[in-house]
């Protein structure tokens, strides 16, 4: 309910009437069963996008997503409580960290860079080259408990981790809501399921490219970008083989697709010994399969939102998009000196789609303009994906649309008397104590009547 | 005589029940997980009255198995391992080490009967250290510097075995294949210890040895694992499970000693192959693994049980009292 100017205020909200209103709501909601069900989440992907697959043993619900969002941003999920998932997957950087190599909670450097989480719900395999991580649930265990390198540094600390969750009233409630059939909902399995559920909502497809190709806006991309797209999808540049499809990466699947395709590609970054060698700590698929021809094969990451995710390649060894274009134009990278010296273009395991090409200045500009059309500013600004520990500027605004409706106030009332799930309106619980108090209800009512703080008025 | 009547009575009840409820009811529950007829002891596809009697006897008598406890000890040389102790003269250079973790899984524990037959030990399902046929041996108590560990310790494998005279032991080091690739996030103890997760290889660390200060580690599990169907691991290029055979072992008195000094006896503690993890993480490119894996009874080249004998485990008998 947007209030402009000085709207006539309903007596409904006058001081003194509030307690009566709350009383009525309380009675009404007490009539409902105390055993609340969880709420199935319905994917509403952008036009042209399929529905993601979800594991049978982890159906996605609003409650899991809300819980997973807190967990994703919670530094209690690292051993020394300095890092969370979001430390390396920052929203404003397209859920990467801007570093060539990620740095873990104890300061140890990862051999590879943090991957973008853009559209990770569709990924058939997670990580740069690990064919075994076929679900987000499995993948989540690696940064939590992995030790070579240490990322979140929780190995051996499962008991303390769960104690930290138990010591937080909001988690007690959110876990119980997300896993209503479990007698002790705070468990490692449930924690992982919740984070994976949140990850699956990071869907991004509101780009100029999408608006153009879906027929929503014929002028969403320039003629130059259009011509660049023809280059991108041409047999001359061959980009689309590895960065094709709606996700601009090959290793994706979705509901109704019986084929969970995965592909790993050597793109000629290294050729240390002239026999295709890669640095020992970054041998790609080979590290898992031990098949010699898998040396240096990595997953082609999505090109969507690349603007936010520099530097590029698995080891962050190319600083910017111009460097990436140069790399593929040359058909591989030549390193002339140092321990990694070698002509990557002659790597025997390199994909035969990477043959090199030449572009005129105009073509190169067109190509760059096409790539620019693959960026989605909505993902990096969507408050539903943002850090929930930073109080939303609009108390009681369950839907994060910047205004508080009567329905949202009723949700907050339901939460306060235990009839509704907190997960449905975490924005109403300003104090983070897992409950909505009278004061918090009044703050929500105030938002409804007087509008929310403007985005500029609160710290980001 | 009373027992005989009881057996006959139960058999009669079963028989009547079968007739009463109809064969179809029994047929839906008559096959075990391996696809065999339940109660068909000799696997001939038919359940005889003798087999039913045998099963009833077992139900009444717990199979007449005898309890058995196998005693283990975690050592560094002749000394018993404790967290925080310094041990001298380890490895090819005679280095000092301060181990900070000492745990490993064993499974498929068998004793060798005096007639040469291997008889399985059925592990007690204690909900802590033993699950199905796998057990965790744990010699650390979480005191400094064993920080990533558990307070609880376990130096025994407990179970039941058919009565007999046993004079040898066999077991496999590691987690069995079918449990190694199950969902860790909901795994039961002792497979729920995150310090032993090896999630990037979709499995467990079969053995975990850490040392403080010099950062030497031995983390060995299966590598090169691959899917044959979605979420179904079909096998591993390097299983890395050592087959341990200790021919002279009296389960009543002897102790199975796992010795870190022997495990590391052919390694240079103070050097590490560049660009590989410190110590041995079972990486096929890491030559530091070669002597360690051999001492665990694993052929480093293919991850299969080694042709030569393992050295990590030995049997120690009590000194006779004069």
Coordinates of C-alpha atoms in Angstrom, one line a residue, chain B residues 78-306:
Chain B
X78 CA 57.2 -48.6 20.8
X79 CA 55.4 -45.7 22.4
X80 CA 51.6 -45.3 22.6
X81 CA 50.4 -42.3 20.8
X82 CA 48.9 -39.4 22.7
X83 CA 48.0 -35.9 21.5
X84 CA 50.7 -33.4 22.2
X85 CA 53.6 -35.8 22.6
X86 CA 56.7 -35.4 20.6
X87 CA 58.2 -38.5 18.9
X88 CA 61.8 -38.6 17.8
X89 CA 63.6 -40.4 15.0
X90 CA 60.8 -40.7 12.5
X91 CA 61.4 -41.2 8.8
X92 CA 64.5 -41.4 6.7
X93 CA 66.0 -38.3 8.3
X94 CA 65.1 -39.3 11.9
X95 CA 62.9 -36.3 12.3
X96 CA 60.7 -35.2 15.3
X97 CA 57.0 -35.3 14.8
X98 CA 54.0 -34.2 16.9
X99 CA 51.0 -36.1 15.5
X100 CA 47.7 -34.2 15.8
X101 CA 45.3 -36.8 14.4
X102 CA 45.3 -40.6 14.3
X103 CA 42.2 -42.3 13.0
X104 CA 41.3 -44.9 10.5
X105 CA 38.4 -47.1 9.3
X106 CA 38.5 -50.8 9.0
X107 CA 35.9 -53.2 7.6
X108 CA 35.3 -56.8 6.6
X109 CA 37.0 -58.0 9.8
X110 CA 37.6 -61.8 9.7
X111 CA 39.4 -64.2 12.0
X112 CA 41.3 -67.2 10.7
X113 CA 40.1 -70.4 12.3
X114 CA 42.6 -73.1 13.1
X115 CA 41.3 -75.1 10.1
X116 CA 42.3 -72.1 7.9
X117 CA 38.7 -70.9 7.2
X118 CA 38.1 -67.2 7.4
X119 CA 35.1 -66.4 9.6
X120 CA 33.5 -62.9 9.6
X121 CA 33.2 -60.9 12.8
X122 CA 29.6 -59.5 13.0
X123 CA 30.1 -56.1 14.4
X124 CA 28.0 -54.8 17.3
X125 CA 25.9 -52.0 16.0
X126 CA 26.7 -49.6 18.8
X127 CA 25.5 -46.4 17.1
X128 CA 28.9 -44.8 17.7
X129 CA 32.0 -46.5 16.4
X130 CA 30.5 -49.4 14.3
X131 CA 28.0 -49.3 11.5
X132 CA 27.2 -52.4 9.4
X133 CA 30.6 -54.0 8.8
X134 CA 32.8 -50.8 9.2
X135 CA 34.4 -49.6 12.4
X136 CA 36.4 -46.5 13.3
X137 CA 39.6 -46.7 15.3
X138 CA 40.3 -43.4 17.0
X139 CA 43.4 -42.7 19.1
X140 CA 43.1 -39.0 19.7
X141 CA 41.2 -37.2 22.4
X142 CA 40.9 -33.6 21.0
X143 CA 43.5 -32.3 23.4
X144 CA 46.1 -29.9 21.9
X145 CA 47.1 -30.1 19.1
X146 CA 44.4 -32.5 18.0
X147 CA 42.0 -29.7 17.4
X148 CA 39.9 -31.0 14.6
X149 CA 39.0 -34.2 16.4
X150 CA 36.7 -35.8 18.9
X151 CA 37.0 -36.3 22.6
X152 CA 35.9 -39.9 22.4
X153 CA 38.4 -42.5 21.6
X154 CA 38.1 -46.1 20.4
X155 CA 40.7 -48.8 20.4
X156 CA 38.6 -51.9 19.9
X157 CA 36.5 -53.7 17.4
X158 CA 33.6 -55.5 19.1
X159 CA 31.3 -58.1 17.7
X160 CA 30.3 -61.7 17.6
X161 CA 31.7 -64.7 15.9
X162 CA 31.0 -68.4 15.5
X163 CA 32.7 -70.4 18.3
X164 CA 36.1 -71.8 17.4
X165 CA 39.8 -71.4 17.9
X166 CA 41.2 -68.5 16.0
X167 CA 44.9 -67.7 15.3
X168 CA 45.0 -65.0 12.6
X169 CA 43.1 -61.9 11.5
X170 CA 42.3 -60.2 8.2
X171 CA 40.6 -56.9 7.6
X172 CA 40.4 -54.2 5.0
X173 CA 41.6 -50.7 5.8
X174 CA 39.0 -48.1 4.8
X175 CA 35.3 -47.7 4.2
X176 CA 33.6 -50.3 2.1
X177 CA 32.7 -49.1 -1.4
X178 CA 28.9 -49.2 -0.9
X179 CA 29.1 -46.9 2.1
X180 CA 31.9 -44.7 0.9
X181 CA 29.7 -43.0 -1.7
X182 CA 26.5 -42.6 0.2
X183 CA 25.1 -39.2 1.2
X184 CA 27.5 -38.0 3.9
X185 CA 25.2 -35.2 5.1
X186 CA 22.8 -37.7 6.6
X187 CA 25.3 -40.5 7.3
X188 CA 25.1 -42.4 10.7
X189 CA 28.0 -42.6 13.1
X190 CA 30.9 -43.2 12.6
X191 CA 30.5 -42.0 9.0
X192 CA 29.2 -38.6 10.1
X193 CA 32.5 -37.1 11.3
X194 CA 33.3 -34.2 9.1
X195 CA 37.0 -34.4 9.8
X196 CA 36.9 -37.7 7.9
X197 CA 34.7 -36.4 5.0
X198 CA 36.5 -36.4 1.7
X199 CA 33.7 -34.7 -0.1
X200 CA 35.7 -33.5 -3.1
X201 CA 36.2 -37.2 -3.9
X202 CA 32.7 -38.1 -2.8
X203 CA 34.0 -40.4 -0.1
X204 CA 35.8 -40.6 3.2
X205 CA 39.4 -40.3 4.3
X206 CA 40.1 -44.0 5.1
X207 CA 43.0 -43.0 7.3
X208 CA 43.7 -39.6 8.7
X209 CA 47.1 -38.7 10.2
X210 CA 48.0 -35.1 10.8
X211 CA 51.1 -33.6 12.4
X212 CA 51.5 -30.3 14.0
X213 CA 54.2 -27.9 13.0
X214 CA 55.6 -29.6 9.9
X215 CA 52.2 -29.9 8.3
X216 CA 52.8 -33.5 7.2
X217 CA 49.5 -35.2 6.5
X218 CA 48.4 -38.6 5.4
X219 CA 44.8 -38.5 4.0
X220 CA 44.1 -41.6 2.0
X221 CA 40.8 -42.5 0.4
X222 CA 39.6 -43.7 -3.0
X223 CA 40.4 -41.5 -6.0
X224 CA 39.4 -41.4 -9.6
X225 CA 35.8 -42.4 -8.8
X226 CA 33.2 -42.2 -11.6
X227 CA 29.5 -42.3 -12.1
X228 CA 27.8 -45.0 -14.1
X229 CA 24.3 -43.5 -13.6
X230 CA 23.2 -40.2 -12.1
X231 CA 24.3 -40.2 -8.5
X232 CA 25.6 -43.8 -8.7
X233 CA 29.3 -44.2 -8.4
X234 CA 30.3 -47.2 -10.5
X235 CA 33.9 -47.6 -9.3
X236 CA 37.2 -45.8 -8.6
X237 CA 40.4 -45.9 -10.6
X238 CA 42.3 -46.1 -7.4
X239 CA 40.3 -47.8 -4.6
X240 CA 43.3 -47.4 -2.2
X241 CA 42.0 -50.0 0.4
X242 CA 44.8 -52.0 2.0
X243 CA 44.1 -55.7 2.7
X244 CA 45.6 -56.4 6.1
X245 CA 46.6 -60.0 7.0
X246 CA 48.2 -60.7 10.3
X247 CA 48.8 -64.5 10.4
X248 CA 49.8 -64.9 14.0
X249 CA 47.1 -63.3 16.2
X250 CA 45.5 -64.6 19.3
X251 CA 42.3 -62.5 19.7
X252 CA 42.1 -63.3 23.4
X253 CA 45.5 -61.7 24.4
X254 CA 47.1 -60.0 21.4
X255 CA 47.0 -56.4 20.4
X256 CA 47.0 -55.1 16.8
X257 CA 49.4 -52.2 16.8
X258 CA 49.1 -49.4 14.1
X259 CA 52.5 -47.7 14.1
X260 CA 53.0 -44.2 12.6
X261 CA 56.8 -44.6 12.8
X262 CA 56.6 -47.6 10.6
X263 CA 54.1 -45.9 8.3
X264 CA 56.5 -43.0 7.7
X265 CA 59.7 -45.0 8.0
X266 CA 60.5 -44.7 4.2
X267 CA 59.5 -41.0 4.0
X268 CA 61.5 -37.8 4.4
X269 CA 59.3 -35.9 6.8
X270 CA 61.0 -32.6 6.1
X271 CA 60.6 -32.6 2.3
X272 CA 57.5 -32.4 0.0
X273 CA 57.1 -32.7 -3.7
X274 CA 56.5 -29.1 -4.9
X275 CA 53.0 -28.1 -5.9
X276 CA 51.5 -31.1 -4.2
X277 CA 49.7 -31.3 -0.9
X278 CA 51.9 -31.7 2.2
X279 CA 52.5 -35.3 2.9
X280 CA 50.2 -37.7 1.0
X281 CA 46.6 -37.0 0.0
X282 CA 46.5 -40.1 -2.3
X283 CA 47.1 -37.9 -5.4
X284 CA 48.5 -40.1 -8.1
X285 CA 50.9 -37.3 -9.1
X286 CA 52.3 -37.0 -5.6
X287 CA 55.4 -39.2 -5.3
X288 CA 55.4 -38.6 -1.6
X289 CA 52.6 -41.1 -1.5
X290 CA 54.5 -44.0 -2.9
X291 CA 56.3 -45.3 0.3
X292 CA 53.3 -44.4 2.5
X293 CA 50.8 -46.3 0.4
X294 CA 53.1 -49.3 0.2
X295 CA 53.3 -49.4 3.9
X296 CA 49.5 -49.3 4.1
X297 CA 49.4 -52.3 1.8
X298 CA 48.4 -50.4 -1.3
X299 CA 50.1 -50.4 -4.7
X300 CA 50.5 -46.7 -5.4
X301 CA 50.5 -47.3 -9.2
X302 CA 47.0 -48.7 -9.3
X303 CA 45.5 -48.3 -5.9
X304 CA 45.0 -52.0 -5.5
X305 CA 46.2 -54.2 -2.6
X306 CA 50.0 -54.4 -2.9

